[in-house]
PDB file of C-alpha atoms in Angstrom:
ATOM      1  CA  UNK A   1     -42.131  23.067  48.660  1.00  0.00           C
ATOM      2  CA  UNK A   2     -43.134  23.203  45.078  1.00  0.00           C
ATOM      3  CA  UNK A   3     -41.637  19.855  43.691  1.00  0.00           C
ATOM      4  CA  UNK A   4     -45.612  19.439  41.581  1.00  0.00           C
ATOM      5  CA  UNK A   5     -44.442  22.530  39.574  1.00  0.00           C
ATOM      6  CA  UNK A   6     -41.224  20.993  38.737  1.00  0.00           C
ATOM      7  CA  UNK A   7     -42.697  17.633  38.080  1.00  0.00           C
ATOM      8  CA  UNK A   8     -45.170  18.877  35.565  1.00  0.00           C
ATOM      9  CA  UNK A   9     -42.896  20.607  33.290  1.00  0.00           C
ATOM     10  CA  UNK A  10     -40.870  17.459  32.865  1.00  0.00           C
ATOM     11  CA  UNK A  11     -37.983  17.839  35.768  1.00  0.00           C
ATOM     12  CA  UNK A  12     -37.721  15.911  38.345  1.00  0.00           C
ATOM     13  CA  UNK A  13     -37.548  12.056  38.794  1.00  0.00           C
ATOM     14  CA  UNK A  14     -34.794   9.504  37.691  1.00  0.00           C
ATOM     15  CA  UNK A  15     -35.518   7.912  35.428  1.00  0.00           C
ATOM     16  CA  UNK A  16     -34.890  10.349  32.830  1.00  0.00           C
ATOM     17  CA  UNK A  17     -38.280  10.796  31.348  1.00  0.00           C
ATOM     18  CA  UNK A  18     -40.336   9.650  34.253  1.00  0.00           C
ATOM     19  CA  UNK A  19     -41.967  11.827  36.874  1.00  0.00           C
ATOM     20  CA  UNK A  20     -41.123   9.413  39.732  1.00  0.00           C
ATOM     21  CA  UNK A  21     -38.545   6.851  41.011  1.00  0.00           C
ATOM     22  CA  UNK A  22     -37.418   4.146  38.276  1.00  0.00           C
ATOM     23  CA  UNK A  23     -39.132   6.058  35.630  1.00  0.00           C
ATOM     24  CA  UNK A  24     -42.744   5.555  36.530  1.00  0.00           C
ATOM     25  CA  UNK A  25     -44.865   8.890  35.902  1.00  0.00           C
ATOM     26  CA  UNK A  26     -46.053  10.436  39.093  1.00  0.00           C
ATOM     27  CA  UNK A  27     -49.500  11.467  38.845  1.00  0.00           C
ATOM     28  CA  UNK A  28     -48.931  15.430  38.258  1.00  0.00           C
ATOM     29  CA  UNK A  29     -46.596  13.981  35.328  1.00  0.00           C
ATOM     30  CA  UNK A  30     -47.773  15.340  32.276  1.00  0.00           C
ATOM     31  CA  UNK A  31     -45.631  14.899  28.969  1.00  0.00           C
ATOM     32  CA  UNK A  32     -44.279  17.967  27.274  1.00  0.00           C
ATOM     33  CA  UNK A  33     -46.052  17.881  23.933  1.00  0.00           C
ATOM     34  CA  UNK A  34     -43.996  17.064  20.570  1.00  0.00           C
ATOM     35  CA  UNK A  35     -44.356  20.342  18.811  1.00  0.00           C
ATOM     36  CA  UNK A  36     -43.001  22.331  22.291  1.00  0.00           C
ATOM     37  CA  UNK A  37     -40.170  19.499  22.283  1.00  0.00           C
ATOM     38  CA  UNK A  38     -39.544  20.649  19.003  1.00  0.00           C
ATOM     39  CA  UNK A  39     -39.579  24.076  19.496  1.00  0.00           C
ATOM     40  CA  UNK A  40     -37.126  24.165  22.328  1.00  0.00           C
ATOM     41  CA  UNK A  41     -34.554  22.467  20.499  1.00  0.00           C
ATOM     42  CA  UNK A  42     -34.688  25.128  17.637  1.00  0.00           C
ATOM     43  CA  UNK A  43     -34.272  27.322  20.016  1.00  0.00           C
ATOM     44  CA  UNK A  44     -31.297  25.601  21.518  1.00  0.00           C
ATOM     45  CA  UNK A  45     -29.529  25.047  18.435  1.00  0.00           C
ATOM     46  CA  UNK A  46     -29.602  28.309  17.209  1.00  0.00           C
ATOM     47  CA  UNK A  47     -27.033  28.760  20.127  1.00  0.00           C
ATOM     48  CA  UNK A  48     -24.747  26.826  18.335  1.00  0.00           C
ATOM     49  CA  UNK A  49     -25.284  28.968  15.378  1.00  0.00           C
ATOM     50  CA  UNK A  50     -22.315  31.337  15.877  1.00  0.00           C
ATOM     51  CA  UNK A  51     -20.180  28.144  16.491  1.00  0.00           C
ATOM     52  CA  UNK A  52     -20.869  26.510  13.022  1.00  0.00           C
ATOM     53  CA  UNK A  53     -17.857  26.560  11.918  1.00  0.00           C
ATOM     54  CA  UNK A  54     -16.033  24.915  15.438  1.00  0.00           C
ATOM     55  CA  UNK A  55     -18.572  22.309  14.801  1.00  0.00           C
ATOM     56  CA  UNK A  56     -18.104  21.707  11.355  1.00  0.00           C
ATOM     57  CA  UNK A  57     -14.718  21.019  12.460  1.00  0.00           C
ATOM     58  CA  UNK A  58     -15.812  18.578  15.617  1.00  0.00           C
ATOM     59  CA  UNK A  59     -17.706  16.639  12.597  1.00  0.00           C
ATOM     60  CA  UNK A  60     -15.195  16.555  10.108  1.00  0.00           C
ATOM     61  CA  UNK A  61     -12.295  15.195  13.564  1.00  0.00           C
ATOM     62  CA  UNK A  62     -15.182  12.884  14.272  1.00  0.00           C
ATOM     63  CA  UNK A  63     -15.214  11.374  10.129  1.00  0.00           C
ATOM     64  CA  UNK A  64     -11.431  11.675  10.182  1.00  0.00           C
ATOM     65  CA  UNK A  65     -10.816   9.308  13.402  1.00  0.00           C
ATOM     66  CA  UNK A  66     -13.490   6.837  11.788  1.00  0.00           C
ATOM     67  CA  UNK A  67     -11.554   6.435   8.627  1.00  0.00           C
ATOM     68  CA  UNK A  68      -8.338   6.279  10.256  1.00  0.00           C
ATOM     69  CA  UNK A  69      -9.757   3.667  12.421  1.00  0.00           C
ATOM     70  CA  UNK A  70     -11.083   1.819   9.469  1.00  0.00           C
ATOM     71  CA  UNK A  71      -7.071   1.520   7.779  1.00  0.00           C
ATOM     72  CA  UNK A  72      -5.555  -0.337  10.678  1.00  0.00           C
ATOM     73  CA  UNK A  73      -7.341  -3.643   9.795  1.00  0.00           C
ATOM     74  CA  UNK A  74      -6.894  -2.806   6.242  1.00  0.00           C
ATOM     75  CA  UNK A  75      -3.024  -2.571   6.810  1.00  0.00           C
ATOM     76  CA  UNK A  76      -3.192  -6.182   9.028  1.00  0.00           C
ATOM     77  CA  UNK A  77      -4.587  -7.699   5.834  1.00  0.00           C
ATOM     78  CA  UNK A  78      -2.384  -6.367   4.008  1.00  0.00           C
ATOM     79  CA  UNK A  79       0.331  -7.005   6.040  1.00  0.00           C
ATOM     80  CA  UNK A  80      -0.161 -10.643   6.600  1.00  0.00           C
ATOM     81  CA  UNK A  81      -1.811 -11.587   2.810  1.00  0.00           C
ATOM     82  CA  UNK A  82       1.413  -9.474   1.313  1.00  0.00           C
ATOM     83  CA  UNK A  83       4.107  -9.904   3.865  1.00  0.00           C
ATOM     84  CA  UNK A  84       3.432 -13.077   5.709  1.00  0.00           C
ATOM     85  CA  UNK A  85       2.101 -14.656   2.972  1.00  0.00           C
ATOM     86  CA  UNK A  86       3.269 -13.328   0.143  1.00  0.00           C
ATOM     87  CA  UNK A  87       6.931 -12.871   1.297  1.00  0.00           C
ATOM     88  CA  UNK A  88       7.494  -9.234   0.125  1.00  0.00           C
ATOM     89  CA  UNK A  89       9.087  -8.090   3.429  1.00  0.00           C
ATOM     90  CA  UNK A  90      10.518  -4.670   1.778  1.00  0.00           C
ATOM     91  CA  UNK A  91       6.646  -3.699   2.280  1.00  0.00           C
ATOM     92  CA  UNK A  92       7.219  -4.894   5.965  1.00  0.00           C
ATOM     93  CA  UNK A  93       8.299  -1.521   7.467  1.00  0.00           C
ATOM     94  CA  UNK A  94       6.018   0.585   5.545  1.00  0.00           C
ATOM     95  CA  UNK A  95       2.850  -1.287   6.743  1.00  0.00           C
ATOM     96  CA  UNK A  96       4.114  -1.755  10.343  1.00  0.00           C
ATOM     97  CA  UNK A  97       5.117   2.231  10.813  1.00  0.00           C
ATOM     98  CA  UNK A  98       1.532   3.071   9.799  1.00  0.00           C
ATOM     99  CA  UNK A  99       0.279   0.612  11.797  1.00  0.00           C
ATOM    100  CA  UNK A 100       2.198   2.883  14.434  1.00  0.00           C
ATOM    101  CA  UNK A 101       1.512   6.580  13.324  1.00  0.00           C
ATOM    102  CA  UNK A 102      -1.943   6.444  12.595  1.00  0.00           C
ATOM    103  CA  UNK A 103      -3.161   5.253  15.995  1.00  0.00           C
ATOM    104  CA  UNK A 104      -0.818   8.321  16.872  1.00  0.00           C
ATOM    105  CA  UNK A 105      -2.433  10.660  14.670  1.00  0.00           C
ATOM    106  CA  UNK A 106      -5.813   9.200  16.040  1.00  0.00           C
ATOM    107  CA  UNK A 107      -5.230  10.370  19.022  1.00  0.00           C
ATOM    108  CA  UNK A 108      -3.856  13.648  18.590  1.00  0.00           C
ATOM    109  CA  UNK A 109      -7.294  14.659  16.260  1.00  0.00           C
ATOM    110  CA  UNK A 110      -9.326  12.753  19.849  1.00  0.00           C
ATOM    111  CA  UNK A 111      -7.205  15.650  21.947  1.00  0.00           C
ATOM    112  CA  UNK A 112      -8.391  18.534  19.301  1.00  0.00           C
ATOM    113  CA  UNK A 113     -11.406  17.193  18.820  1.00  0.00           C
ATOM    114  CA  UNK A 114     -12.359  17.166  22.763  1.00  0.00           C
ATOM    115  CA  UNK A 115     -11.000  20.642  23.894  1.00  0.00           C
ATOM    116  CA  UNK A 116     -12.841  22.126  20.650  1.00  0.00           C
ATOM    117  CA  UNK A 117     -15.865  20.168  22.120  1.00  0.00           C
ATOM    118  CA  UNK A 118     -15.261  21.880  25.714  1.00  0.00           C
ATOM    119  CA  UNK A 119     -14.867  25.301  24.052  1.00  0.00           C
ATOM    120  CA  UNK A 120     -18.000  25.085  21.910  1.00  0.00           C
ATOM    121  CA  UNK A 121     -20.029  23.911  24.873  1.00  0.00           C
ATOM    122  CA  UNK A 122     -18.678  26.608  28.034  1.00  0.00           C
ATOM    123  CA  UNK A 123     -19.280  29.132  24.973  1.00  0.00           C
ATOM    124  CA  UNK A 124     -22.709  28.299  24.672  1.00  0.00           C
ATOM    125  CA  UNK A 125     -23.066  27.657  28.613  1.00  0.00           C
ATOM    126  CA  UNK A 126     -21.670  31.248  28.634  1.00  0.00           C
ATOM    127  CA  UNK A 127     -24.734  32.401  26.032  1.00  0.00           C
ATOM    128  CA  UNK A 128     -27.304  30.265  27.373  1.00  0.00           C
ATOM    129  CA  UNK A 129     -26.596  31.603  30.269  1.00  0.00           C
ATOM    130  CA  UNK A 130     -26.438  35.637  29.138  1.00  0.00           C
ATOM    131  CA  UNK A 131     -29.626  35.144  27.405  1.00  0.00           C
ATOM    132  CA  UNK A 132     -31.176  34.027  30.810  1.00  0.00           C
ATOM    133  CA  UNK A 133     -30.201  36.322  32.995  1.00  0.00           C
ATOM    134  CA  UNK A 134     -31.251  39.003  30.548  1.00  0.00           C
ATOM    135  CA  UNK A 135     -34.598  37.144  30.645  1.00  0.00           C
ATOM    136  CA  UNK A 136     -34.769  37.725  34.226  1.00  0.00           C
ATOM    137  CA  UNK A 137     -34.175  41.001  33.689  1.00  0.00           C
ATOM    138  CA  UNK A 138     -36.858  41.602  31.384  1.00  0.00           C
ATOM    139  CA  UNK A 139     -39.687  39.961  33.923  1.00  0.00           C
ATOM    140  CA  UNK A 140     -42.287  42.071  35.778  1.00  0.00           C
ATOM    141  CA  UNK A 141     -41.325  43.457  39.151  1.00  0.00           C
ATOM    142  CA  UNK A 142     -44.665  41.500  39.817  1.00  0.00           C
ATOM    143  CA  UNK A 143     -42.984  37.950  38.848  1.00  0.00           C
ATOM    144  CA  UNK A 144     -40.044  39.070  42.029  1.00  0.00           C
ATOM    145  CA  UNK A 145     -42.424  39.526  44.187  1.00  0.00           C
ATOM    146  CA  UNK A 146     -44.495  36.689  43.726  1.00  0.00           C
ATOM    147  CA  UNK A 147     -42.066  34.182  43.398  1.00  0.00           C
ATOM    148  CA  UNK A 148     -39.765  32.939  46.037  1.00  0.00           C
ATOM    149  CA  UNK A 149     -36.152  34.078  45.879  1.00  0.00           C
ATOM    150  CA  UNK A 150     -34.632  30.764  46.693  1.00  0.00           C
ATOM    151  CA  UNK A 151     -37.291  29.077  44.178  1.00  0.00           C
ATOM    152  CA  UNK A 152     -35.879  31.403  41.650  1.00  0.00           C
ATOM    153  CA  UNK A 153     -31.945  30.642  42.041  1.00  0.00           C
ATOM    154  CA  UNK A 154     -32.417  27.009  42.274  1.00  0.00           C
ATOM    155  CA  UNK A 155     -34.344  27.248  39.079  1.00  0.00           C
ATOM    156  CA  UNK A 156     -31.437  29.244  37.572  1.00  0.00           C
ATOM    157  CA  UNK A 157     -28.821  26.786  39.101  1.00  0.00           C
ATOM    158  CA  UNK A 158     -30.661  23.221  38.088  1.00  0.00           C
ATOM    159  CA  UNK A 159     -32.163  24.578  34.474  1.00  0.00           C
ATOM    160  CA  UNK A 160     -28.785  25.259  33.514  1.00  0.00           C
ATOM    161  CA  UNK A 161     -27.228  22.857  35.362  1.00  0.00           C
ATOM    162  CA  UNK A 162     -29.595  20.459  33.615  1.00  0.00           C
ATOM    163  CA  UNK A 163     -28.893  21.233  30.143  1.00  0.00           C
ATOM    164  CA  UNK A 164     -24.869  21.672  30.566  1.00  0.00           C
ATOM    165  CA  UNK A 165     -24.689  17.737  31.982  1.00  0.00           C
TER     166      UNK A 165
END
């Protein structure tokens, strides 16, 4: 079993960073260096490049639900300083039937928002996983034949496993 080859470029372990069990580095752990770090995640955005515009959209649901969130209180206050307090009730039905619609409208952007999230990521599961396979294909006969067949699908399987969870 190779599990040192795994180990060393960063799989492995639970811990999340660490080599071994509860995070503590085993001693064929060796960090992946900052400007490799750096480099892969260039090259994983630039997957999301042809989605820009879906994610622009994700962003701006995202800013949209915040501020919506953020007029609910505003509308208690208002109710009970104007309302309560101040004893205009013709304001009454206008401040509770937002307080009503916009948790409504909330969650409607929540539902768009999440199954544009879902499309954007199988559709670059879908690329990530093109641009591997035509890696493969690309490789030496010598790299086949060297390397284990069941090494090289469970690579395949947890890599992208790993970076779809």
């Amino acid at each position: 079993m190779t599990q040192g080859r795994g180990r060393a470029r960063g799989g492995g372990g639970r811990g999340g960073g660490g080599g071994g069990p509860f995070g503590i580095p085993d001693s064929d752990f060796e960090p992946v260096p900052k400007e490799r770090r750096a480099r892969t995640v260039r090259r994983i955005v630039a997957f999301f490049e042809p989605y820009r515009f879906q994610v622009a959209i994700v962003l701006v649901a995202i800013l949209a639900t915040s501020l919506i969130g953020l007029v609910n209180p505003l509308l208690l206050g208002l109710l009970l300083d104007n309302v309560i307090i101040g004893g205009e009730y013709d304001k009454l039905n206008l401040y509770v039937g937002l307080m009503i619609v916009l948790p409504i409208i909330t969650g409607l952007i929540g539902v768009g928002q999440s199954y544009l999230n879902n499309v954007i990521g199988q559709n670059v599961m879908q690329d990530l996983r093109g641009a591997l396979y035509a890696h493969l294909q690309g490789m030496p006969l010598r790299f086949f034949t060297e390397t284990r067949t069941g090494e090289i699908q469970s690579r395949l399987a947890n890599d992208v496993g790993g970076v779809q969870a």
